[in-house]
Amino acid sequence: MVAISKIATGNGHGEDSPYFDGWKAYETNPFHPIDRPDGVIQMGLAENQLCFNFIKKWVMEHPEASLCSAEGVNKFEETALFQDYHGMPEFREAVAKFMGKVRGDRVKFDPDRIVMSGGATGAHEMVAFCLADPGEAFLVPTPYYPGFDRDLRWRTGVELVPVVCESSNNFKITRAALEAAYEKAKEANLRVKGLLITNPSNPLGTILDRDTLKGIVKFINEKNIHLIGDEIYAATVFMEPEFVSISEIIEEVECNRDLIHIVYSLSKDMGFPGFRVGIVYSYNDAVVSCARKMSSFGLVSSQTQHLIATMLSDDDFVDSFIVESKEQLFKRHKYFTLSLSQVGIGSLKSNAGLFIWMDLRKLLKEKTFDAEMDLWRVIINEVKLNVSPGSSFHCDEPGWFRVCFANMDDNTMEVALLRITTFMHKHNEAMVPRKLCRRASLKLSLSRRRDDFMSQNMMSPHSPIPQSPLVRART
Amino acid sequence: MLSSKASCNSHGQDSSYFLGWQLYENNPFHEVENPTGIIQMGLAENQLSFDLVESWLRKNPDVMELKKGGESVFRELALFQDYHGLPTFKNELVEYMAKIRGNKVKFDPNNLVLAAGATSANETLIFCLADPGEAILLPTPYYPGFDRDLKWRTGVEIVPVHCWSSNGFRITMFALEEAYERAQKLNLKVKGVLITNPSNPLGTTMTKEELDHLITFAVAKNIHVISDEVFSGTVFDSPGFISILEAAMDRNLENTDVWSRIHIVYSLSKDLGLPGFRVGMIYSNNKTVVGASTKMSSFGLVSSQTQYLLTNVLASKRFTSKYMKENQKRLKKRKEMLVSGLKKSGIECLKSNAGLFCWVDMRHLLSSNTLEAETKLWNQMVCDVGLNISPGSSFHCSEPGWFRVCFANMSRGTLQVAMRRIKDFVERSNFMGRIKMNYQQNMSSLSRKLLSNWVRKLSSPDPNEHER
C-alpha cells in the first residue's frame, strides 16, 4: 500500500493530548439537566454563550442581514459570486471599526490591512507560513493554548520553543524568561523567527500590563524577530485593569512595525466560532500581501461576511453589545470564583477570558504531573466535570487547571458548583475528619429545559472524535 | 525576514492568467457606464441560473427561522464548529453528487470531508498524500490555480503530462508513461496523478478509455488518483459524465488496493454558481485520508451559516432536479452562441460538452508558432480588443495559440458585444494583412502616407460602435 504523507500519518495534529481526552469523556456522556443529569459537564471548552439572546434579538430585527429573508434575498447573487480574497470592503470596514471599539477607540485599524482566514486556527497557520520556514521556530510563553501545537507546527514544519513562566510571579513574562528561551533555541540550532503572545491570556485569563508589553516590544526589536499578538479575547476583558493592545504600544515606543502582526477572530468575543471569521492584521505590507493570497485557502463565506458587515456596522448595537458582554462575563466570573473560594479553591486573579486558571496544587498527592493526571481523572470520572489539565497547556508546574465558565447557562453552572462543593467537602472531611465544614448555600433550581432537539445535537464542540454520538442527522 | 514562501512567487500569481484579471479590474466593462471597458472572459463562473435559486429563496423565506421566536437556530449554528460538518448537510451533498452521476455511484457521507472551497480541498489532499519534494502528475492543459493550490505551501512538485491537439488533448498511456519517466529522471517520487474531469480548460468530459488508462496506470505504479470533478454538474451535452469511481466500479475494483487510492474533489462553486460561499469537499474511501483531512479542515471549515442554508436548498429535491436540467440547458445554449459567434470570425473551438468555457483555437491568428506570438496576440486581445481571455500558456498548454474563453459569467448582451469585437478584430487583422502586402509592393510615398493615415483611423475603435 503506497504511503500517504508523513504529515497525515504522524500525530502533529496534536489530538492525542489530554486536552482532547477530556472532551472524549464528555462526548460519551454529556450532561443534560433532564435526560442526563449525571453526565459530564463541559468546562473545557472556551466558548462565550452568555450574550446570545442579545444578539438573536438584533438578528431578528434585521432580516436584511440574512440572505434568506425577503429583505435580504436581493443581495443573493452578488454575495454568492463574491470570492475576492480582499474580502468585502464593508466587511473589512466593520471589522476594523469593531476592533477599534474593543480597544476603546484608542487606536484605529486600517481596513486594507485586514486579511481573512479560516478562523483564528487558519490565521495562526497562515502567519506561520508567512513568517517562518520549516525548521525555524517561534517562542511561546507557557502556559499556552494546546491548539498552537497543531496550528503553528503541523503542516508548516515550524518549531515552538516555550518561554517558561512561573506561578511564583503569577506567570508574568519576564525578560529573563524570554532570553532563556531564546538561548535554548540557539543551543538547539533553531533559528527564532518570532514570539507569539496571547493577550488576554489563554489559559490564564489575565492581561499583559503596559510595562511587560513594552519590554516585549523592546525584546523583539533587539532580536529583530516578529511579534504575533493573538488578541482573540480582547473584548472579554470584564474588569480593571483595562486591556492594552500591541497596536497601542507601538504608538508609544520605538518599534519596527514590519515586525508586528495581530491575530483576531469573532469566535470568542462574539461567540461565533461556527462562522469561521478569522483575521490577520499585519503592519508589514509584504505580509499582508502574502497572507491575502494565502487566504484563498480559508476565506470567510461571503454569506457570513454580509451578516457580520451588517451587524458590526450598527454602532448602537456594537456599543451596547460590548458593555452587555462584559457585564455578563463579570457577573458569571464573580459568582463562580466566589463560590469556589468558599470551598477553599483558589484561582489566579483574572479579569478577562472565558475561564479561570484554577489552583488545585494542594489537592495533588505529590508535586508531579502524574499526580495531576490522577486528579484530573478523578475530576472527570467522579466529579463529572471536563476541565483541562495544566500540563496540556505546557504549564511547567503541576496542579493548575483551566475551567471554563461562559459556555453554559446558570442552571448548569449551579450543578457544576454543587458537584465541586460536594467533592471538596468529601476531600476536606477526608483530610480533617472532625472539622465541621461550612456548607455554602447554593441555589439549585432546574427549570424544565425546552425540548430543543437541535440544541442538544448541535452543541458538539470542535470534537476530535470521528463519530460523535451527539451529532445526529435529522434525515 | 519572512519565509521563503512569502518571498518567492510560487503563489503563481504572476501568471498571465491573473494579470489579465488585474487589467480587467482596472477597466471593467459595463454596458452603460463603461461600454469600452474590458469584458471579463477569463473567469469561469456560472451566472446563468441565479434566478432559480433566488426564486427558491423567495418561496422559502426565513430559512434560518430567524423570525420564529425562540425556535431560531441562530445560536446553535453560531456555536457549531465541529469539523465533521453538519450531518444533514453532508447527507444532502452526497445525494446531490450521486444525482449528478445519474445515481450510478453512491457516496457515504462519512467519507466526505468539507473544506473552504475546492482550493482548500485540493491543497489539503496534497498535504495528506505527498511529502515536500514529492510529485504529482498533471495532464496539460490544466487550471493555473493548481500551481498555487498543489505546490505553494505543500512543497510538492507538479510534473506535466503533455497532451496534444492532434488527438483532442486526450490523455494517452504513452503520455502518462513519458511523464513518469521524466519525473524519475528528475529524481522526483511520483505519488499520484491529478485529473480534472470535466476538464478545465478543455470543457470536455473524459472518455471511458482515458479513465481506464488512468486507473491501469495508478495500479501499475501504485500511486493515487485525484479526480477534481468540480465541473461535473455542468455537463450539458453528450457524451455523459463518467466519474472515476464509476469507471473503477465497472472494473470491479471496490475491494482492491487502488480503491483506497482514488479521491474526488468537489465544490458548489461551479455547478451551483456559489463561489463566494466557499463550499468544497474531499471524498475518499481511504479512512486514513478521511481522518487526516478532517483534522486539517480545521484550517478552513465551511461557515455553519452557509452549511445550514445550503442544506435546506439541496433538501428540496424538486428544486435540485429542476435546477440541474435548466442550468444545463442554459449552458448549452450559451456555449452554442459563443461557438457560432466565433465561427463567424473564422475561429474554431475544441468540441466540448461541459464546463463554463470553450477552448478556442486561435493558432491561425499567430504571427508565428511561438509562445511570444501567443503572448502578443493575448496582449492585443486584452488591451486592444478589450476581452480578457486566458492564454493557453497560462494553462501550461504545450502548443501556442489556444485560449480559454468563458461564456457563463455575463449576460447575453455582453457576449454579443464580445463576439462583435472579435469579428471586427479579425476583419481588421485580415484587412491590415492585405494592406501590408500591397504596401510592400512599391507604392508612391504620397499614396503610402495617405493610406497609412486612413488605416490608422480605421484601426482605432469607434467609441460609438457599441451602441449599435
JSON list of N, CA and C in Angstrom, two decimals, chain A residues 267-321:
[
{"chain": "A", "resi": 267, "resn": "SER", "atom": "N", "xyz": [-14.74, 34.47, 17.25]},
{"chain": "A", "resi": 267, "resn": "SER", "atom": "CA", "xyz": [-15.21, 33.25, 17.91]},
{"chain": "A", "resi": 267, "resn": "SER", "atom": "C", "xyz": [-15.39, 33.39, 19.40]},
{"chain": "A", "resi": 268, "resn": "LYS", "atom": "N", "xyz": [-14.58, 34.22, 20.02]},
{"chain": "A", "resi": 268, "resn": "LYS", "atom": "CA", "xyz": [-14.64, 34.36, 21.47]},
{"chain": "A", "resi": 268, "resn": "LYS", "atom": "C", "xyz": [-15.39, 35.61, 21.89]},
{"chain": "A", "resi": 269, "resn": "ASP", "atom": "N", "xyz": [-15.00, 36.74, 21.30]},
{"chain": "A", "resi": 269, "resn": "ASP", "atom": "CA", "xyz": [-15.63, 38.00, 21.70]},
{"chain": "A", "resi": 269, "resn": "ASP", "atom": "C", "xyz": [-17.13, 37.99, 21.41]},
{"chain": "A", "resi": 270, "resn": "MET", "atom": "N", "xyz": [-17.50, 37.47, 20.22]},
{"chain": "A", "resi": 270, "resn": "MET", "atom": "CA", "xyz": [-18.91, 37.49, 19.87]},
{"chain": "A", "resi": 270, "resn": "MET", "atom": "C", "xyz": [-19.59, 36.13, 20.08]},
{"chain": "A", "resi": 271, "resn": "GLY", "atom": "N", "xyz": [-18.79, 35.09, 20.25]},
{"chain": "A", "resi": 271, "resn": "GLY", "atom": "CA", "xyz": [-19.39, 33.77, 20.43]},
{"chain": "A", "resi": 271, "resn": "GLY", "atom": "C", "xyz": [-19.83, 33.13, 19.13]},
{"chain": "A", "resi": 272, "resn": "PHE", "atom": "N", "xyz": [-19.07, 33.40, 18.05]},
{"chain": "A", "resi": 272, "resn": "PHE", "atom": "CA", "xyz": [-19.44, 32.88, 16.73]},
{"chain": "A", "resi": 272, "resn": "PHE", "atom": "C", "xyz": [-18.42, 31.89, 16.16]},
{"chain": "A", "resi": 273, "resn": "PRO", "atom": "N", "xyz": [-18.01, 30.88, 16.91]},
{"chain": "A", "resi": 273, "resn": "PRO", "atom": "CA", "xyz": [-16.98, 30.00, 16.36]},
{"chain": "A", "resi": 273, "resn": "PRO", "atom": "C", "xyz": [-17.42, 29.28, 15.09]},
{"chain": "A", "resi": 274, "resn": "GLY", "atom": "N", "xyz": [-18.73, 29.05, 14.96]},
{"chain": "A", "resi": 274, "resn": "GLY", "atom": "CA", "xyz": [-19.22, 28.33, 13.79]},
{"chain": "A", "resi": 274, "resn": "GLY", "atom": "C", "xyz": [-19.12, 29.11, 12.49]},
{"chain": "A", "resi": 275, "resn": "PHE", "atom": "N", "xyz": [-19.01, 30.41, 12.58]},
{"chain": "A", "resi": 275, "resn": "PHE", "atom": "CA", "xyz": [-19.00, 31.22, 11.37]},
{"chain": "A", "resi": 275, "resn": "PHE", "atom": "C", "xyz": [-17.61, 31.38, 10.77]},
{"chain": "A", "resi": 276, "resn": "ARG", "atom": "N", "xyz": [-16.59, 30.92, 11.50]},
{"chain": "A", "resi": 276, "resn": "ARG", "atom": "CA", "xyz": [-15.23, 30.90, 10.97]},
{"chain": "A", "resi": 276, "resn": "ARG", "atom": "C", "xyz": [-14.77, 32.26, 10.47]},
{"chain": "A", "resi": 277, "resn": "VAL", "atom": "N", "xyz": [-14.80, 33.22, 11.37]},
{"chain": "A", "resi": 277, "resn": "VAL", "atom": "CA", "xyz": [-14.32, 34.55, 10.98]},
{"chain": "A", "resi": 277, "resn": "VAL", "atom": "C", "xyz": [-12.99, 34.81, 11.66]},
{"chain": "A", "resi": 278, "resn": "GLY", "atom": "N", "xyz": [-11.91, 34.54, 10.93]},
{"chain": "A", "resi": 278, "resn": "GLY", "atom": "CA", "xyz": [-10.57, 34.77, 11.45]},
{"chain": "A", "resi": 278, "resn": "GLY", "atom": "C", "xyz": [-9.95, 35.95, 10.72]},
{"chain": "A", "resi": 279, "resn": "ILE", "atom": "N", "xyz": [-9.07, 36.65, 11.43]},
{"chain": "A", "resi": 279, "resn": "ILE", "atom": "CA", "xyz": [-8.47, 37.86, 10.86]},
{"chain": "A", "resi": 279, "resn": "ILE", "atom": "C", "xyz": [-6.97, 37.87, 11.12]},
{"chain": "A", "resi": 280, "resn": "VAL", "atom": "N", "xyz": [-6.21, 38.23, 10.09]},
{"chain": "A", "resi": 280, "resn": "VAL", "atom": "CA", "xyz": [-4.79, 38.52, 10.29]},
{"chain": "A", "resi": 280, "resn": "VAL", "atom": "C", "xyz": [-4.64, 40.01, 10.01]},
{"chain": "A", "resi": 281, "resn": "TYR", "atom": "N", "xyz": [-4.07, 40.72, 10.97]},
{"chain": "A", "resi": 281, "resn": "TYR", "atom": "CA", "xyz": [-3.85, 42.16, 10.78]},
{"chain": "A", "resi": 281, "resn": "TYR", "atom": "C", "xyz": [-2.36, 42.40, 10.92]},
{"chain": "A", "resi": 282, "resn": "SER", "atom": "N", "xyz": [-1.72, 42.79, 9.83]},
{"chain": "A", "resi": 282, "resn": "SER", "atom": "CA", "xyz": [-0.28, 42.98, 9.90]},
{"chain": "A", "resi": 282, "resn": "SER", "atom": "C", "xyz": [0.11, 44.40, 9.54]},
{"chain": "A", "resi": 283, "resn": "TYR", "atom": "N", "xyz": [1.15, 44.88, 10.21]},
{"chain": "A", "resi": 283, "resn": "TYR", "atom": "CA", "xyz": [1.67, 46.21, 9.89]},
{"chain": "A", "resi": 283, "resn": "TYR", "atom": "C", "xyz": [2.74, 46.12, 8.80]},
{"chain": "A", "resi": 284, "resn": "ASN", "atom": "N", "xyz": [2.98, 44.90, 8.34]},
{"chain": "A", "resi": 284, "resn": "ASN", "atom": "CA", "xyz": [4.00, 44.65, 7.32]},
{"chain": "A", "resi": 284, "resn": "ASN", "atom": "C", "xyz": [3.32, 44.42, 5.97]},
{"chain": "A", "resi": 285, "resn": "ASP", "atom": "N", "xyz": [3.57, 45.32, 5.02]},
{"chain": "A", "resi": 285, "resn": "ASP", "atom": "CA", "xyz": [2.88, 45.24, 3.73]},
{"chain": "A", "resi": 285, "resn": "ASP", "atom": "C", "xyz": [3.11, 43.92, 3.01]},
{"chain": "A", "resi": 286, "resn": "ALA", "atom": "N", "xyz": [4.34, 43.42, 3.07]},
{"chain": "A", "resi": 286, "resn": "ALA", "atom": "CA", "xyz": [4.64, 42.16, 2.37]},
{"chain": "A", "resi": 286, "resn": "ALA", "atom": "C", "xyz": [3.86, 41.01, 2.99]},
{"chain": "A", "resi": 287, "resn": "VAL", "atom": "N", "xyz": [3.71, 41.06, 4.30]},
{"chain": "A", "resi": 287, "resn": "VAL", "atom": "CA", "xyz": [2.95, 40.00, 4.98]},
{"chain": "A", "resi": 287, "resn": "VAL", "atom": "C", "xyz": [1.48, 40.11, 4.63]},
{"chain": "A", "resi": 288, "resn": "VAL", "atom": "N", "xyz": [0.95, 41.31, 4.60]},
{"chain": "A", "resi": 288, "resn": "VAL", "atom": "CA", "xyz": [-0.45, 41.49, 4.20]},
{"chain": "A", "resi": 288, "resn": "VAL", "atom": "C", "xyz": [-0.67, 40.91, 2.81]},
{"chain": "A", "resi": 289, "resn": "SER", "atom": "N", "xyz": [0.24, 41.23, 1.92]},
{"chain": "A", "resi": 289, "resn": "SER", "atom": "CA", "xyz": [0.10, 40.76, 0.54]},
{"chain": "A", "resi": 289, "resn": "SER", "atom": "C", "xyz": [0.17, 39.25, 0.43]},
{"chain": "A", "resi": 290, "resn": "CYS", "atom": "N", "xyz": [1.14, 38.67, 1.12]},
{"chain": "A", "resi": 290, "resn": "CYS", "atom": "CA", "xyz": [1.29, 37.21, 1.08]},
{"chain": "A", "resi": 290, "resn": "CYS", "atom": "C", "xyz": [0.11, 36.52, 1.76]},
{"chain": "A", "resi": 291, "resn": "ALA", "atom": "N", "xyz": [-0.26, 37.04, 2.92]},
{"chain": "A", "resi": 291, "resn": "ALA", "atom": "CA", "xyz": [-1.36, 36.43, 3.68]},
{"chain": "A", "resi": 291, "resn": "ALA", "atom": "C", "xyz": [-2.65, 36.48, 2.88]},
{"chain": "A", "resi": 292, "resn": "ARG", "atom": "N", "xyz": [-2.81, 37.58, 2.18]},
{"chain": "A", "resi": 292, "resn": "ARG", "atom": "CA", "xyz": [-4.03, 37.74, 1.39]},
{"chain": "A", "resi": 292, "resn": "ARG", "atom": "C", "xyz": [-4.12, 36.65, 0.32]},
{"chain": "A", "resi": 293, "resn": "LYS", "atom": "N", "xyz": [-3.00, 36.35, -0.31]},
{"chain": "A", "resi": 293, "resn": "LYS", "atom": "CA", "xyz": [-3.02, 35.30, -1.32]},
{"chain": "A", "resi": 293, "resn": "LYS", "atom": "C", "xyz": [-3.30, 33.96, -0.66]},
{"chain": "A", "resi": 294, "resn": "MET", "atom": "N", "xyz": [-2.68, 33.77, 0.50]},
{"chain": "A", "resi": 294, "resn": "MET", "atom": "CA", "xyz": [-2.88, 32.50, 1.20]},
{"chain": "A", "resi": 294, "resn": "MET", "atom": "C", "xyz": [-4.30, 32.37, 1.74]},
{"chain": "A", "resi": 295, "resn": "SER", "atom": "N", "xyz": [-4.95, 33.49, 1.92]},
{"chain": "A", "resi": 295, "resn": "SER", "atom": "CA", "xyz": [-6.30, 33.42, 2.50]},
{"chain": "A", "resi": 295, "resn": "SER", "atom": "C", "xyz": [-7.25, 32.67, 1.58]},
{"chain": "A", "resi": 296, "resn": "SER", "atom": "N", "xyz": [-6.86, 32.49, 0.31]},
{"chain": "A", "resi": 296, "resn": "SER", "atom": "CA", "xyz": [-7.66, 31.67, -0.62]},
{"chain": "A", "resi": 296, "resn": "SER", "atom": "C", "xyz": [-7.97, 30.31, -0.03]},
{"chain": "A", "resi": 297, "resn": "PHE", "atom": "N", "xyz": [-7.11, 29.85, 0.86]},
{"chain": "A", "resi": 297, "resn": "PHE", "atom": "CA", "xyz": [-7.29, 28.52, 1.44]},
{"chain": "A", "resi": 297, "resn": "PHE", "atom": "C", "xyz": [-8.28, 28.52, 2.60]},
{"chain": "A", "resi": 298, "resn": "GLY", "atom": "N", "xyz": [-8.76, 29.70, 2.95]},
{"chain": "A", "resi": 298, "resn": "GLY", "atom": "CA", "xyz": [-9.72, 29.75, 4.07]},
{"chain": "A", "resi": 298, "resn": "GLY", "atom": "C", "xyz": [-10.46, 31.06, 4.12]},
{"chain": "A", "resi": 299, "resn": "LEU", "atom": "N", "xyz": [-11.09, 31.43, 3.03]},
{"chain": "A", "resi": 299, "resn": "LEU", "atom": "CA", "xyz": [-11.84, 32.69, 3.00]},
{"chain": "A", "resi": 299, "resn": "LEU", "atom": "C", "xyz": [-13.08, 32.58, 3.88]},
{"chain": "A", "resi": 300, "resn": "VAL", "atom": "N", "xyz": [-13.56, 33.72, 4.33]},
{"chain": "A", "resi": 300, "resn": "VAL", "atom": "CA", "xyz": [-14.80, 33.73, 5.09]},
{"chain": "A", "resi": 300, "resn": "VAL", "atom": "C", "xyz": [-15.95, 33.68, 4.09]},
{"chain": "A", "resi": 301, "resn": "SER", "atom": "N", "xyz": [-16.91, 32.80, 4.33]},
{"chain": "A", "resi": 301, "resn": "SER", "atom": "CA", "xyz": [-18.07, 32.70, 3.44]},
{"chain": "A", "resi": 301, "resn": "SER", "atom": "C", "xyz": [-18.66, 34.08, 3.23]},
{"chain": "A", "resi": 302, "resn": "SER", "atom": "N", "xyz": [-18.94, 34.42, 1.97]},
{"chain": "A", "resi": 302, "resn": "SER", "atom": "CA", "xyz": [-19.48, 35.75, 1.68]},
{"chain": "A", "resi": 302, "resn": "SER", "atom": "C", "xyz": [-20.82, 35.96, 2.38]},
{"chain": "A", "resi": 303, "resn": "GLN", "atom": "N", "xyz": [-21.54, 34.87, 2.56]},
{"chain": "A", "resi": 303, "resn": "GLN", "atom": "CA", "xyz": [-22.83, 34.97, 3.27]},
{"chain": "A", "resi": 303, "resn": "GLN", "atom": "C", "xyz": [-22.58, 35.49, 4.69]},
{"chain": "A", "resi": 304, "resn": "THR", "atom": "N", "xyz": [-21.52, 34.96, 5.30]},
{"chain": "A", "resi": 304, "resn": "THR", "atom": "CA", "xyz": [-21.17, 35.37, 6.66]},
{"chain": "A", "resi": 304, "resn": "THR", "atom": "C", "xyz": [-20.57, 36.77, 6.67]},
{"chain": "A", "resi": 305, "resn": "GLN", "atom": "N", "xyz": [-19.77, 37.09, 5.66]},
{"chain": "A", "resi": 305, "resn": "GLN", "atom": "CA", "xyz": [-19.21, 38.45, 5.58]},
{"chain": "A", "resi": 305, "resn": "GLN", "atom": "C", "xyz": [-20.35, 39.46, 5.57]},
{"chain": "A", "resi": 306, "resn": "HIS", "atom": "N", "xyz": [-21.38, 39.13, 4.81]},
{"chain": "A", "resi": 306, "resn": "HIS", "atom": "CA", "xyz": [-22.53, 40.03, 4.68]},
{"chain": "A", "resi": 306, "resn": "HIS", "atom": "C", "xyz": [-23.22, 40.23, 6.03]},
{"chain": "A", "resi": 307, "resn": "LEU", "atom": "N", "xyz": [-23.44, 39.12, 6.72]},
{"chain": "A", "resi": 307, "resn": "LEU", "atom": "CA", "xyz": [-24.09, 39.20, 8.03]},
{"chain": "A", "resi": 307, "resn": "LEU", "atom": "C", "xyz": [-23.26, 40.03, 9.00]},
{"chain": "A", "resi": 308, "resn": "ILE", "atom": "N", "xyz": [-21.97, 39.71, 9.07]},
{"chain": "A", "resi": 308, "resn": "ILE", "atom": "CA", "xyz": [-21.09, 40.40, 10.01]},
{"chain": "A", "resi": 308, "resn": "ILE", "atom": "C", "xyz": [-20.95, 41.88, 9.66]},
{"chain": "A", "resi": 309, "resn": "ALA", "atom": "N", "xyz": [-20.85, 42.17, 8.36]},
{"chain": "A", "resi": 309, "resn": "ALA", "atom": "CA", "xyz": [-20.72, 43.57, 7.94]},
{"chain": "A", "resi": 309, "resn": "ALA", "atom": "C", "xyz": [-21.92, 44.36, 8.41]},
{"chain": "A", "resi": 310, "resn": "THR", "atom": "N", "xyz": [-23.10, 43.79, 8.21]},
{"chain": "A", "resi": 310, "resn": "THR", "atom": "CA", "xyz": [-24.32, 44.49, 8.61]},
{"chain": "A", "resi": 310, "resn": "THR", "atom": "C", "xyz": [-24.38, 44.66, 10.12]},
{"chain": "A", "resi": 311, "resn": "MET", "atom": "N", "xyz": [-24.05, 43.58, 10.81]},
{"chain": "A", "resi": 311, "resn": "MET", "atom": "CA", "xyz": [-24.15, 43.60, 12.27]},
{"chain": "A", "resi": 311, "resn": "MET", "atom": "C", "xyz": [-23.16, 44.58, 12.90]},
{"chain": "A", "resi": 312, "resn": "LEU", "atom": "N", "xyz": [-21.91, 44.48, 12.48]},
{"chain": "A", "resi": 312, "resn": "LEU", "atom": "CA", "xyz": [-20.89, 45.29, 13.14]},
{"chain": "A", "resi": 312, "resn": "LEU", "atom": "C", "xyz": [-20.86, 46.75, 12.65]},
{"chain": "A", "resi": 313, "resn": "SER", "atom": "N", "xyz": [-21.66, 47.06, 11.63]},
{"chain": "A", "resi": 313, "resn": "SER", "atom": "CA", "xyz": [-21.77, 48.46, 11.21]},
{"chain": "A", "resi": 313, "resn": "SER", "atom": "C", "xyz": [-22.80, 49.19, 12.04]},
{"chain": "A", "resi": 314, "resn": "ASP", "atom": "N", "xyz": [-23.57, 48.41, 12.79]},
{"chain": "A", "resi": 314, "resn": "ASP", "atom": "CA", "xyz": [-24.61, 49.01, 13.63]},
{"chain": "A", "resi": 314, "resn": "ASP", "atom": "C", "xyz": [-23.94, 49.48, 14.93]},
{"chain": "A", "resi": 315, "resn": "ASP", "atom": "N", "xyz": [-23.56, 50.75, 14.96]},
{"chain": "A", "resi": 315, "resn": "ASP", "atom": "CA", "xyz": [-22.79, 51.28, 16.09]},
{"chain": "A", "resi": 315, "resn": "ASP", "atom": "C", "xyz": [-23.51, 51.12, 17.42]},
{"chain": "A", "resi": 316, "resn": "ASP", "atom": "N", "xyz": [-24.81, 51.39, 17.41]},
{"chain": "A", "resi": 316, "resn": "ASP", "atom": "CA", "xyz": [-25.56, 51.27, 18.67]},
{"chain": "A", "resi": 316, "resn": "ASP", "atom": "C", "xyz": [-25.50, 49.84, 19.18]},
{"chain": "A", "resi": 317, "resn": "PHE", "atom": "N", "xyz": [-25.70, 48.90, 18.28]},
{"chain": "A", "resi": 317, "resn": "PHE", "atom": "CA", "xyz": [-25.66, 47.50, 18.69]},
{"chain": "A", "resi": 317, "resn": "PHE", "atom": "C", "xyz": [-24.29, 47.15, 19.24]},
{"chain": "A", "resi": 318, "resn": "VAL", "atom": "N", "xyz": [-23.26, 47.50, 18.52]},
{"chain": "A", "resi": 318, "resn": "VAL", "atom": "CA", "xyz": [-21.90, 47.14, 18.93]},
{"chain": "A", "resi": 318, "resn": "VAL", "atom": "C", "xyz": [-21.57, 47.74, 20.29]},
{"chain": "A", "resi": 319, "resn": "ASP", "atom": "N", "xyz": [-21.89, 49.01, 20.45]},
{"chain": "A", "resi": 319, "resn": "ASP", "atom": "CA", "xyz": [-21.58, 49.66, 21.73]},
{"chain": "A", "resi": 319, "resn": "ASP", "atom": "C", "xyz": [-22.29, 48.96, 22.87]},
{"chain": "A", "resi": 320, "resn": "SER", "atom": "N", "xyz": [-23.57, 48.68, 22.71]},
{"chain": "A", "resi": 320, "resn": "SER", "atom": "CA", "xyz": [-24.29, 48.03, 23.81]},
{"chain": "A", "resi": 320, "resn": "SER", "atom": "C", "xyz": [-23.88, 46.58, 23.98]},
{"chain": "A", "resi": 321, "resn": "PHE", "atom": "N", "xyz": [-23.50, 45.93, 22.87]},
{"chain": "A", "resi": 321, "resn": "PHE", "atom": "CA", "xyz": [-23.05, 44.54, 23.00]},
{"chain": "A", "resi": 321, "resn": "PHE", "atom": "C", "xyz": [-21.79, 44.45, 23.84]}
]
